[in-house]
Amino acid sequence: MSCNILAIETSCDDTCASIISDGVILSNIISSQKIHAQYGGVVPELSAREHLSSLPCVVQRSLEEAHVDFANLSAVAFTYGPGLHGSLLVGATYAKSLSFALNIPLIAVNHLCGHVFAGCITRGLKFPFLCLLVSGGNTMIVKVSSFSEIDILCQTVDDALGEAYDKIAKIMGLEYPGGKIIDSLAKKGDEFMFKFPTVKISDDKMSFSGLKTAFRLFIEKNSQTNAAFIENNINNICASIQHHLLNTVVKKLVFWIKETGITTLTIGGGVASNMGLREMLSDIAADMRLEFIVPKQEYCVDNAAMIAFCAYEKYKHGFFVDYDHATDPKLKI
Ligand code: KG4
């Protein structure tokens, strides 16, 4: 009989469910909450409420697309952190109830591990590799020696890269989340038009909060002499700030590639769908003769397929949890 696992991901503002059958992803449903755009950021209470109303339907769609019934499920998995507390609780409670009702094992997955292993969904597991994890809540470079051995080599001490993108977009009056918008406008601009200050920090750290302030001052200063500064220069501003942000991260990554001598590289998290980043890393991989594993776009954003992939690995080793397994909004890797 096949091993069918239902995975649920509700850590932030996407309600997601996926079915993995004997290690193959059969469905990956993502329902993104639109309600937060009007507030310029995710409102935790609204996010939890939206999960509560959408999750049953999202799960139903994931089962239908996979042609799997509740009765054929072998286990149910959920994201137990990090993320928004209320949002995590909705997914955890749903998964626990289903596990109890169907009398099937319960599996808890770390959202960050999901992002780290997203590239392995289509390629399979092969160790060691380096992963650049860049999302709205986290930014780090990790060394992955085995499924359970992940070491952080470098991480942000303040804002995450996606957060920096979104805050910079907000300063320019762009919609939330602004990362994708900056990425698409950057394609039409000159990346060398404007310069931004570089933060001096040790090899195991990154920082983006100072840049956000510098960017705000840059916009304010230029807008004083030209009220239409943003409007007239939007493509060049986006290209320049994107170039600066990506360079900061990529420089650190190149340092750690050389330092560890690891020749396999992958990326994960929402910002991993950035076209500029993908191009930069492809060039570096070619220059440094690295194997570069690029996850599908749908596995970069928050999704349950990456949770399902990790859950299947845990299922094979019998790593199940009890009903008192707590969610952890500040869970580390
Ligand atoms: O991993 P993710 O879907 O969710 C959480 O971190 O919760 O990442 C979302 C982040 C947002 O900050 C968004 O602006 C950013 O990923 N993002 C991008 C792009 N697509 C999404 N940032 C830069 N370029 C993109 N193409």
PDB file of N, CA and C in Angstrom, residues 89-90 250 331:
ATOM      1  N   LEU A  89      -1.141  27.706  15.297  1.00  0.00           N
ATOM      2  CA  LEU A  89      -2.094  26.932  16.110  1.00  0.00           C
ATOM      3  C   LEU A  89      -3.245  26.376  15.270  1.00  0.00           C
ATOM      4  N   VAL A  90      -3.676  27.145  14.268  1.00  0.00           N
ATOM      5  CA  VAL A  90      -4.782  26.672  13.427  1.00  0.00           C
ATOM      6  C   VAL A  90      -4.358  25.392  12.687  1.00  0.00           C
ATOM      7  N   VAL A 250      25.248  37.682  -1.636  1.00  0.00           N
ATOM      8  CA  VAL A 250      26.053  36.804  -2.488  1.00  0.00           C
ATOM      9  C   VAL A 250      27.534  36.823  -2.073  1.00  0.00           C
ATOM     10  N   LEU A 331      10.881  29.117  16.739  1.00  0.00           N
ATOM     11  CA  LEU A 331      11.676  27.907  16.472  1.00  0.00           C
ATOM     12  C   LEU A 331      12.903  28.231  15.615  1.00  0.00           C
TER      13      LEU A 331
END
